Each structure stands twice: as C-alpha cells, then as structure tokens.
mmCIF file of C-alpha atoms in Angstrom:
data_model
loop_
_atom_site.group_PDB
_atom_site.id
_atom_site.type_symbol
_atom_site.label_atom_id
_atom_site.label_comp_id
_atom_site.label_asym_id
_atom_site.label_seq_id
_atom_site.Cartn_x
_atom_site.Cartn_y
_atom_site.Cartn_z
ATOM 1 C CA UNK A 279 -24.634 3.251 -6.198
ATOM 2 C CA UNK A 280 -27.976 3.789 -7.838
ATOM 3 C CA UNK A 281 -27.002 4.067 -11.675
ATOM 4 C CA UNK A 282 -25.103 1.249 -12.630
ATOM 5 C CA UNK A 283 -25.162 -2.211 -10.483
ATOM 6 C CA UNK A 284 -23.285 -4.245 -12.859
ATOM 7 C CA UNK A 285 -19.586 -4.874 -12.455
ATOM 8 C CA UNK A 286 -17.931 -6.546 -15.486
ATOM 9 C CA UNK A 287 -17.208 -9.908 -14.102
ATOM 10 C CA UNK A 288 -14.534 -10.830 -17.028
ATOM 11 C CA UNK A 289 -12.549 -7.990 -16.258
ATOM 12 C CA UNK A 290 -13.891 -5.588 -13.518
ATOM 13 C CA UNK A 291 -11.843 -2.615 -14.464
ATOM 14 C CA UNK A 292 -11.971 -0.215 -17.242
ATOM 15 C CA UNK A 293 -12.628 -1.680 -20.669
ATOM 16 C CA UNK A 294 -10.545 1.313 -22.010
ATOM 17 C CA UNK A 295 -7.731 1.010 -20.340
ATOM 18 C CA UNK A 296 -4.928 -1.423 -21.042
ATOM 19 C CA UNK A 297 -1.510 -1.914 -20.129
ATOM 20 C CA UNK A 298 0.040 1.310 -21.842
ATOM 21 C CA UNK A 299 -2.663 3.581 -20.600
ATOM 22 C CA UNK A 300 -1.732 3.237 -17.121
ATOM 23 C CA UNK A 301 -0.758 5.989 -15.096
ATOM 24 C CA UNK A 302 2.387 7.095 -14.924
ATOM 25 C CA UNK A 303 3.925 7.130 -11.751
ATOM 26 C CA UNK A 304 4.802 10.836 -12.020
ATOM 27 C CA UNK A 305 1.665 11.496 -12.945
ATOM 28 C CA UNK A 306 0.144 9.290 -10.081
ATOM 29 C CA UNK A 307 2.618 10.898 -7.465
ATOM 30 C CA UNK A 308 2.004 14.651 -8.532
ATOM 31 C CA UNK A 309 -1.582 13.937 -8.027
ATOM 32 C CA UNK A 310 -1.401 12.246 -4.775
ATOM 33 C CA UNK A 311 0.572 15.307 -3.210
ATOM 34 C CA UNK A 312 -2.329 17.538 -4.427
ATOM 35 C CA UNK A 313 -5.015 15.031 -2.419
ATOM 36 C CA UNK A 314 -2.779 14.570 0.156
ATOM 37 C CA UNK A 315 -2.765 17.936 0.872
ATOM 38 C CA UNK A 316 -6.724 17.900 0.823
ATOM 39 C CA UNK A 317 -6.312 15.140 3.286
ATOM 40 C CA UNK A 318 -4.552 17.173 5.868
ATOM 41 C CA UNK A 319 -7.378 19.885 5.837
ATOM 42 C CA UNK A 320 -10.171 17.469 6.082
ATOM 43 C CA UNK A 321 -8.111 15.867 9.354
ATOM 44 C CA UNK A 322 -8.224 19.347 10.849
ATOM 45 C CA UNK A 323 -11.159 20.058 9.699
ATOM 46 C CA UNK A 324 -12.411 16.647 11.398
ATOM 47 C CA UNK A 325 -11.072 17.954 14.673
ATOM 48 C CA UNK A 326 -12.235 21.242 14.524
ATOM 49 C CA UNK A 327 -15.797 20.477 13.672
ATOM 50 C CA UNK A 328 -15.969 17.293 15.789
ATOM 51 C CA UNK A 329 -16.970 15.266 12.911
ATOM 52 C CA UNK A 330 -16.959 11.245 13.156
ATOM 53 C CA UNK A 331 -16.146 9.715 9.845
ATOM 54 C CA UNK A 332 -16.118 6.123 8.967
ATOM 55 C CA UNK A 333 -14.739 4.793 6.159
ATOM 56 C CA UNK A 334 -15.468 0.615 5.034
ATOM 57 C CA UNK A 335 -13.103 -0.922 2.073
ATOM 58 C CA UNK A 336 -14.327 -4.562 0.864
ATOM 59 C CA UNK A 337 -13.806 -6.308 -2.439
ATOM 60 C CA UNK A 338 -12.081 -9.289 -3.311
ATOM 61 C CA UNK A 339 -8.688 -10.405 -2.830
ATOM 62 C CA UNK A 340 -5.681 -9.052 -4.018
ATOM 63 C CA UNK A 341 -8.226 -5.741 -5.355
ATOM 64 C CA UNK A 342 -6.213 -3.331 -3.626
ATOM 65 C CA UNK A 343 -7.505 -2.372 0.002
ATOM 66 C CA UNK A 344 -4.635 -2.418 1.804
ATOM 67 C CA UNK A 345 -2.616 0.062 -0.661
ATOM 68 C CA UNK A 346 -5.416 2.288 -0.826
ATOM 69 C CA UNK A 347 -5.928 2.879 2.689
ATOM 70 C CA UNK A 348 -1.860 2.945 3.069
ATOM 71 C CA UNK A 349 -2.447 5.763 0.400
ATOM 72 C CA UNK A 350 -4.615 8.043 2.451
ATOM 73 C CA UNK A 351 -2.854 7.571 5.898
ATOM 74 C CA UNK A 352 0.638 7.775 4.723
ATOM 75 C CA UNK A 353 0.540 11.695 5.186
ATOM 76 C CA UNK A 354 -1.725 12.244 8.129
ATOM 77 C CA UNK A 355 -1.979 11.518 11.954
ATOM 78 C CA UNK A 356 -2.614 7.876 12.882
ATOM 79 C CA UNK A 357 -4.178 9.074 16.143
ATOM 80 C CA UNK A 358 -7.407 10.640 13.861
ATOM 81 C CA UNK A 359 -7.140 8.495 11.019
ATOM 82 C CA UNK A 360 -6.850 4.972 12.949
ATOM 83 C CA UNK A 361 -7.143 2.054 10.623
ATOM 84 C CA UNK A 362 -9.432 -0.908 11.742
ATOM 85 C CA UNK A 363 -8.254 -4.688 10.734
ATOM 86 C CA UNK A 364 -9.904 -7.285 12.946
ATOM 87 C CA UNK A 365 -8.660 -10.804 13.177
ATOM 88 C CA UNK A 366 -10.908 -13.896 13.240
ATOM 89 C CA UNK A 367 -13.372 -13.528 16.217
ATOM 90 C CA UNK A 368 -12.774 -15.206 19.441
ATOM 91 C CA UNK A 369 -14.869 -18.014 20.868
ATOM 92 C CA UNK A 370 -16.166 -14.973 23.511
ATOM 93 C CA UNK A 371 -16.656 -12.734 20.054
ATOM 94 C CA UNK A 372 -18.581 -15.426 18.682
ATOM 95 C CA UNK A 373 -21.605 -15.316 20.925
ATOM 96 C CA UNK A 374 -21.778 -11.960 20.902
ATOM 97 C CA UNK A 375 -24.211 -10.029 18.387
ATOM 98 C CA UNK A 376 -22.788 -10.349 14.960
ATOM 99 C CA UNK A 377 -21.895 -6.420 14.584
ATOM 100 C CA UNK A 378 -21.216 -6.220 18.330
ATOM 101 C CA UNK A 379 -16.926 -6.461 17.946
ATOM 102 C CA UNK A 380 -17.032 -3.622 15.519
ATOM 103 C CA UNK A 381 -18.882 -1.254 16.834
ATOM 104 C CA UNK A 382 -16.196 -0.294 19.316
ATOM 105 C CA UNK A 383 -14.319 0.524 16.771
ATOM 106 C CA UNK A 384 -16.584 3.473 15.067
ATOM 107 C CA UNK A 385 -15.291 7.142 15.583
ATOM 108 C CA UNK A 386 -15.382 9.854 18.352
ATOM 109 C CA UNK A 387 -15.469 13.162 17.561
ATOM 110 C CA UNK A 388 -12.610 14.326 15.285
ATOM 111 C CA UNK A 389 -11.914 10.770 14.225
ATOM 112 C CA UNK A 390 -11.494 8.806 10.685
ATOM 113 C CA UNK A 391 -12.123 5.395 11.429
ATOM 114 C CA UNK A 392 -10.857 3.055 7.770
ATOM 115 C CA UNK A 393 -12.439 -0.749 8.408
ATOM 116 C CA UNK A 394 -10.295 -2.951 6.036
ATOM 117 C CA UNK A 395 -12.325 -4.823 6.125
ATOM 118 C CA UNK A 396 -15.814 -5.111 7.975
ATOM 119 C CA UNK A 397 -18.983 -6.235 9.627
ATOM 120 C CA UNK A 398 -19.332 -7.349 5.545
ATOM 121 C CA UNK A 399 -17.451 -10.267 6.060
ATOM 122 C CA UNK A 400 -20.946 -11.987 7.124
ATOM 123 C CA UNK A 401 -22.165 -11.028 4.054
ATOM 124 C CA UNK A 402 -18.495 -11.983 2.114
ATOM 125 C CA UNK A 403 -15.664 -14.806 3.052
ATOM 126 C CA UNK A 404 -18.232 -16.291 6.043
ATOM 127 C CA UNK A 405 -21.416 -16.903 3.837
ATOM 128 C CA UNK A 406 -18.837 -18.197 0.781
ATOM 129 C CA UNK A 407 -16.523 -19.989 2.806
ATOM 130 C CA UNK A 408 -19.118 -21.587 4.971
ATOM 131 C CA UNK A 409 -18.328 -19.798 8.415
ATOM 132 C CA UNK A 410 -21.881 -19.050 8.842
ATOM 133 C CA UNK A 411 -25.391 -20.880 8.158
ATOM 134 C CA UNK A 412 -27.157 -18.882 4.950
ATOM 135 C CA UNK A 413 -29.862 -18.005 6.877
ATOM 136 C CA UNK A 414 -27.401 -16.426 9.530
ATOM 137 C CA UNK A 415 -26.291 -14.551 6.339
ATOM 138 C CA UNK A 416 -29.993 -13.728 5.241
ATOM 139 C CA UNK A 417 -30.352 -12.334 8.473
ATOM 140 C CA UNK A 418 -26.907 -10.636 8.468
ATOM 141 C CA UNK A 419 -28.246 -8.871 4.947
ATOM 142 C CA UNK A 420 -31.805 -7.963 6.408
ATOM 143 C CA UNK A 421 -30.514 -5.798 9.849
ATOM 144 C CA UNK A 422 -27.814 -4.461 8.662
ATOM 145 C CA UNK A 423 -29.592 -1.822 7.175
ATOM 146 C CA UNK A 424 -31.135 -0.909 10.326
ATOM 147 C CA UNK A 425 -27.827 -0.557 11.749
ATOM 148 C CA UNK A 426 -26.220 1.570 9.458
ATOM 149 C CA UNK A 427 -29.131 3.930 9.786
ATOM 150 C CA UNK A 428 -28.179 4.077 13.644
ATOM 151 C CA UNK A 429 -24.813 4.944 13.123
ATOM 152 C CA UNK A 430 -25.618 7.831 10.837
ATOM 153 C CA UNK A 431 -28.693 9.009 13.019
ATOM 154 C CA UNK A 432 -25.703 9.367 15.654
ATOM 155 C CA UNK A 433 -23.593 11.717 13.849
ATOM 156 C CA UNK A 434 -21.389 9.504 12.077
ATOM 157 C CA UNK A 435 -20.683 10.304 8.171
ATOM 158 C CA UNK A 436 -20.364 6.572 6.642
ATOM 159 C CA UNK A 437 -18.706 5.968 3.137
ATOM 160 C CA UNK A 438 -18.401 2.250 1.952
ATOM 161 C CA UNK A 439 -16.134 1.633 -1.195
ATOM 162 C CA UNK A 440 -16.221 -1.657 -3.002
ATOM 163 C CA UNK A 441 -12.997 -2.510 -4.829
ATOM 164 C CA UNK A 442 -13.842 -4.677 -8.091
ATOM 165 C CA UNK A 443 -10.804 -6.444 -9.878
ATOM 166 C CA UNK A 444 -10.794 -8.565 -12.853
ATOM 167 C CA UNK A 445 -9.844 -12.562 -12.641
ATOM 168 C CA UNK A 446 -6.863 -11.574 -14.677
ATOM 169 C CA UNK A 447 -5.571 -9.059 -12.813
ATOM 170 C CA UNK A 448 -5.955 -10.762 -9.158
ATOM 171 C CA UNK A 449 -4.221 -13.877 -10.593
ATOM 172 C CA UNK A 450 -1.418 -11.498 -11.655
ATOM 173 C CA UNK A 451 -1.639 -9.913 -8.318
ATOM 174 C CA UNK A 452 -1.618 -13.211 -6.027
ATOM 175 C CA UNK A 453 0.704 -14.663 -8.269
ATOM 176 C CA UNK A 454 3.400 -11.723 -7.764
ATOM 177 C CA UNK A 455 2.937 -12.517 -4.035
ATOM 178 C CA UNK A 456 4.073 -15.681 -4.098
ATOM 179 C CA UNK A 457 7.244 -14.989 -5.447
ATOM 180 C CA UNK A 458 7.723 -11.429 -3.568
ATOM 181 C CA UNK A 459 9.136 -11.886 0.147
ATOM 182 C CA UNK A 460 7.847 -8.824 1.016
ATOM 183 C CA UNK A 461 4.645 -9.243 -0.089
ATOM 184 C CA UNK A 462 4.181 -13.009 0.874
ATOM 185 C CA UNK A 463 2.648 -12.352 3.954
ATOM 186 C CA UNK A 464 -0.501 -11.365 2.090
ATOM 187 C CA UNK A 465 -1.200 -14.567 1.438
ATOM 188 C CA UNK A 466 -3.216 -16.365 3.287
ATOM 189 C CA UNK A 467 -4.381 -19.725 3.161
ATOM 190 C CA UNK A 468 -7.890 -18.667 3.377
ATOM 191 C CA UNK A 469 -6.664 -16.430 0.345
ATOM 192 C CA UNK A 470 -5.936 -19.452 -1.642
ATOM 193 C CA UNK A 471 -9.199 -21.402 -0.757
ATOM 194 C CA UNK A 472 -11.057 -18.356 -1.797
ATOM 195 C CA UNK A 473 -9.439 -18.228 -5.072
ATOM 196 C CA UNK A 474 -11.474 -20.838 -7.032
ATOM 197 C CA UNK A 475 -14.377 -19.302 -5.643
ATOM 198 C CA UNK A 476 -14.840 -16.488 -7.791
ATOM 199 C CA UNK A 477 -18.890 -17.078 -8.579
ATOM 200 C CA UNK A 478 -19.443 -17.543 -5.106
ATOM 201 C CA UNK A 479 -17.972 -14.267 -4.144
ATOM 202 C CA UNK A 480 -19.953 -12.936 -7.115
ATOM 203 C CA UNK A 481 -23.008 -13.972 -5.937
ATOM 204 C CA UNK A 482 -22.693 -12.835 -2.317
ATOM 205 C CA UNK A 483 -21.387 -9.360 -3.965
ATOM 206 C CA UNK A 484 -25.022 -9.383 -5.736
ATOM 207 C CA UNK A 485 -26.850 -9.897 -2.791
ATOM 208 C CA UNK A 486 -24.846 -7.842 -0.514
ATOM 209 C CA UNK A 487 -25.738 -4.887 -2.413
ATOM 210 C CA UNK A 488 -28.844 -5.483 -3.650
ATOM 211 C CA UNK A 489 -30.003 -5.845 0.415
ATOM 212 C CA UNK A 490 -27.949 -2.767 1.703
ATOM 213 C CA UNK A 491 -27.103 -0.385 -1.527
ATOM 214 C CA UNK A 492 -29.620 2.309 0.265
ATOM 215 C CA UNK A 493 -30.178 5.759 -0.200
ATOM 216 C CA UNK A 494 -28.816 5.978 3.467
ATOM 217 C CA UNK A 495 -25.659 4.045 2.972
ATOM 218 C CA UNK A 496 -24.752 3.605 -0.666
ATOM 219 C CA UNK A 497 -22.382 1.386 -2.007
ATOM 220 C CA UNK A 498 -19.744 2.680 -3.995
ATOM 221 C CA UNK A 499 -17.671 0.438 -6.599
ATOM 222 C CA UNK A 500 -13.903 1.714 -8.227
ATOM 223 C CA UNK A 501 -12.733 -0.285 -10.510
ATOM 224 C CA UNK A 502 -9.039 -0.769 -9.313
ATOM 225 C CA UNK A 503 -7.090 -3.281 -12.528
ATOM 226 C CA UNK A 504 -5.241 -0.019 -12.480
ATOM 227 C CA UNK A 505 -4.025 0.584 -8.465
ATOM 228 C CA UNK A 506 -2.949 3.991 -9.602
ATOM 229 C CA UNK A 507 -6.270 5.434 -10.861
ATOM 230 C CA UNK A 508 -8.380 3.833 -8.491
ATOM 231 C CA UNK A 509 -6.689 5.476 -5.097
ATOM 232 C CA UNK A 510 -6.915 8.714 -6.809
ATOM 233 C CA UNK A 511 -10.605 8.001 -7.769
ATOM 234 C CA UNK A 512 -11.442 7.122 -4.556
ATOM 235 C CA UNK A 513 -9.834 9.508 -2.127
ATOM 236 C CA UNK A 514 -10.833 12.354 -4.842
ATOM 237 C CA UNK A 515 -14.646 10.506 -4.576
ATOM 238 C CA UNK A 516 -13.872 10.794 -0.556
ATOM 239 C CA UNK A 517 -13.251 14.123 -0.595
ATOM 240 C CA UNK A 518 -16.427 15.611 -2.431
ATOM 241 C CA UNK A 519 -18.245 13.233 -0.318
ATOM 242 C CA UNK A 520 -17.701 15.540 3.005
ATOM 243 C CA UNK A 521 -18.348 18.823 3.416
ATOM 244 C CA UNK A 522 -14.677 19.801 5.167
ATOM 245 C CA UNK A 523 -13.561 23.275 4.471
ATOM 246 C CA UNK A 524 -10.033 24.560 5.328
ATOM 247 C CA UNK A 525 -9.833 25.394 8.644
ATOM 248 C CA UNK A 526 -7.779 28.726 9.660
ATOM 249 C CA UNK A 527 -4.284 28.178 11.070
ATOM 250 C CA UNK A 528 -1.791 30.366 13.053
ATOM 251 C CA UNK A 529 1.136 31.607 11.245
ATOM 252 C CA UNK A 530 3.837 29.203 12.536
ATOM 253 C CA UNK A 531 7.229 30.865 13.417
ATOM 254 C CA UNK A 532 10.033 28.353 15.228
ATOM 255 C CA UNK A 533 10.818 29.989 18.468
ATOM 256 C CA UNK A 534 14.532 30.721 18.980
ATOM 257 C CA UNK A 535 16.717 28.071 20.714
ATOM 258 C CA UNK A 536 17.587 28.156 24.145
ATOM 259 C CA UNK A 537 21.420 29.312 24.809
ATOM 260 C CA UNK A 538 23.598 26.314 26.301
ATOM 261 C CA UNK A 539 23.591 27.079 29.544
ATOM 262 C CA UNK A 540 26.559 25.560 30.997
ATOM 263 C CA UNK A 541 26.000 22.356 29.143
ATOM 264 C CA UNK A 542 28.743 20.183 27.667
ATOM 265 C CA UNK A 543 28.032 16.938 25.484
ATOM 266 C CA UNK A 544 28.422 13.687 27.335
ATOM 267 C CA UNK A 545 31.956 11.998 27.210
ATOM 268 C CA UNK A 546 29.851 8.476 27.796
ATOM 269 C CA UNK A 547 30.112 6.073 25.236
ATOM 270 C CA UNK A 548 27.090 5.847 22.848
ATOM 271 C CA UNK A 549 26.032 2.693 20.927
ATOM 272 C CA UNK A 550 25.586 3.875 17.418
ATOM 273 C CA UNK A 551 23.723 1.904 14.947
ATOM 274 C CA UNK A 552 26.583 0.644 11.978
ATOM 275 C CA UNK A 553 26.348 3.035 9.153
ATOM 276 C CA UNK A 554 25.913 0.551 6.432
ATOM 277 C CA UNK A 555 24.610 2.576 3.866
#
C-alpha cells in the first residue's frame, strides 16, 4: 500500500458514492457467481500446486470482516479454506511469545488459511484498549516485520486487507445490531467500549502501517461504506494477487446405480422432522 496512506477519516469509503449508487443486489450477485467460480479454481489449484495461502482481515468494527470472509467461503471446501477466529488468550497463551498462538494456525500445503482477525490485535484493540503496555506494542510493531518475512521465506503467500469504514456508516451498522436478533450477537461489550474510541483506533491504524506496510507484506485498504463493492473489490484484488491457473479436470460422468438386489424399504417407524413449511 505504497501510493496512497491516507484513509478519509470522516467517511472512509468512496466520496463518490452515496446511497443510490450502491450496488444492486443483482448486480452484486451476478458478479459474485463469476468470482466464485474463480474461487473454486484457485482451491484446486491450491491443492494441486501445494500452495500455502494466508489471508489476514482487520479494520474496525462493524467494517465488514465477517461478511467478507463468509463471501469467499460460502462456495468452497471448509477443509482448504479454514477460517481462523481466536478468542481472548488464555492465562497459559499469555506467557507465551506474543505471535506464538497463531502461528499454528498458518497453512499446509494446499491450504487457505482467513485470520479474522490477527496477531494485529497487539497492534489494534490491546494497545487502544489498554491490554498491553505501549512499549509491549512498540515492540509488537518493530518484530513483526521480521516475522512476516519468515513466513513468506517458508513458502507461504501472505495477503493482509484492511477494511476502512466511515463513523457514519459503523454507527448505522452497530446500531442495526442492536435491534436485529440475529445479528445481536455481534455485539460485544468490548464492541461498545471501543466505540468512542475512534482516534485511538486511528492512531494505532497509523502506526500499524507505517511500521509493517513493507514491500514484503503490504497492507492493503478497501473502502467497504458499500459491503457490496468492497467483497467484490477484494476477492477480485485476491485473485490477481496469486498466480493460480485452472487446473485440468476429468470429465465427470455419474456411474449407473446399483440394481436392488433383494432389498425392500424398512417397515420400522421413522421419526420425521414436522413439515412446517
């Protein structure tokens, strides 16, 4: 993310487009099909070539991770593209090297490992929210680096997405979850403490990539007010940013079915779910 480090901090998302130039969800589905479809070739693609891929997703609150990376598995194998969500670190965790828990968690061969969520949060919620000293954080900012150049010296292709969204639209976004039951559950209370700490989180942004934006390991920012356009952006970004190539298949033919043999359905009783609908 060499050319442009600043992120619009009143909005965060395209200046050009509003609430009528969203994208249409026809337009958004039609689209997604065509990536999705891109998606499935770089999975066998992945598995053919042995490739280890890791993908990170930060960015604030309510900015869209969770839908985005629910966008790119929704149409491919969880065992190769396994999502990564770590809870709060245990009291063992906590002694432990700060990158130690995650590193576990980076790919094999023919894997797509998505962090939602990341070794970041040193450099994010911990530093803001006072989980960690600032010069735990300073230190947090200086290795990582180092690390990151490890885990690509190993084999592993690394892509790291940040997810900018405007005060406006997160309020409009936590809000909704507060009155959605399905989407309650999103929000946390650490959520809520974050909130008013929007200059904080701007800060840490700043430094975060300003100590590990590197040629190595860029940072990459999509501007997601519009959810639509930025999954698109970004899984279309992900895809030119791996050389995959379609991998030849077998023509597939079902074989015919087996005759009955002798067999007769069962006469037991079967519990059958109400058919409510």
């Amino acid at each position: 993310m060499k050319e442009d480090k600043g992120v619009d901090e009143s909005r965060g998302a395209r200046e050009d487009v509003g609430v009528h130039d969203r994208l249409s969800r026809k337009q958004y589905e039609k689209e997604l099909a065509r990536l999705h479809v891109e998606l499935v070739k770089l999975q066998e693609w992945a598995v053919h070539a042995g490739a280890k891929i890791c993908i990170v997703f930060e960015g604030r609150d309510g900015a869209g991770k969770g839908g985005t990376i629910k966008a790119i598995t929704e149409r491919v194998s969880p065992r190769i593209f396994r999502v990564v969500a770590l809870p709060a670190p245990t009291e063992r965790e906590k002694t432990q090297m700060y990158v130690q828990r995650y590193l576990p968690h980076l790919p094999a061969a023919g894997e797509v490992t998505l962090f939602d969520r990341s070794w970041y949060n040193r450099a994010g919620v911990e530093r803001v929210m006072g989980f960690c000293t600032d010069e735990q954080a300073a230190t947090f900012l200086k290795g990582v680096p180092l690390v990151e150049r490890a885990i690509i010296d190993s084999g592993i292709i690394l892509l790291k997405y940040w997810l900018e969204v405007g005060q406006e639209e997160q309020t409009r976004r936590l809000r909704e979850r507060i009155h959605d039951q399905r989407k309650i559950w999103k929000l946390s209370p650490m959520d809520l403490r974050s909130y008013s700490r929007w200059y904080d989180y701007s800060r840490a942004r700043d430094d975060m990539f300003a100590a590990t934006d590197t040629d190595h390991a860029p940072w990459y920012v999509v501007r997601s007010d519009d959810k639509r356009r930025a999954r698109l952006n970004l899984i279309s970004h992900l895809l030119t940013s791996i050389p995959y190539k379609a991998v030849p298949r077998e023509k597939v033919k079902l074989p015919k079915r087996q005759k009955p043999g002798g067999y007769r359905e069962s006469d037991r009783p079967v519990r059958y779910v109400p058919e409510r609908f």
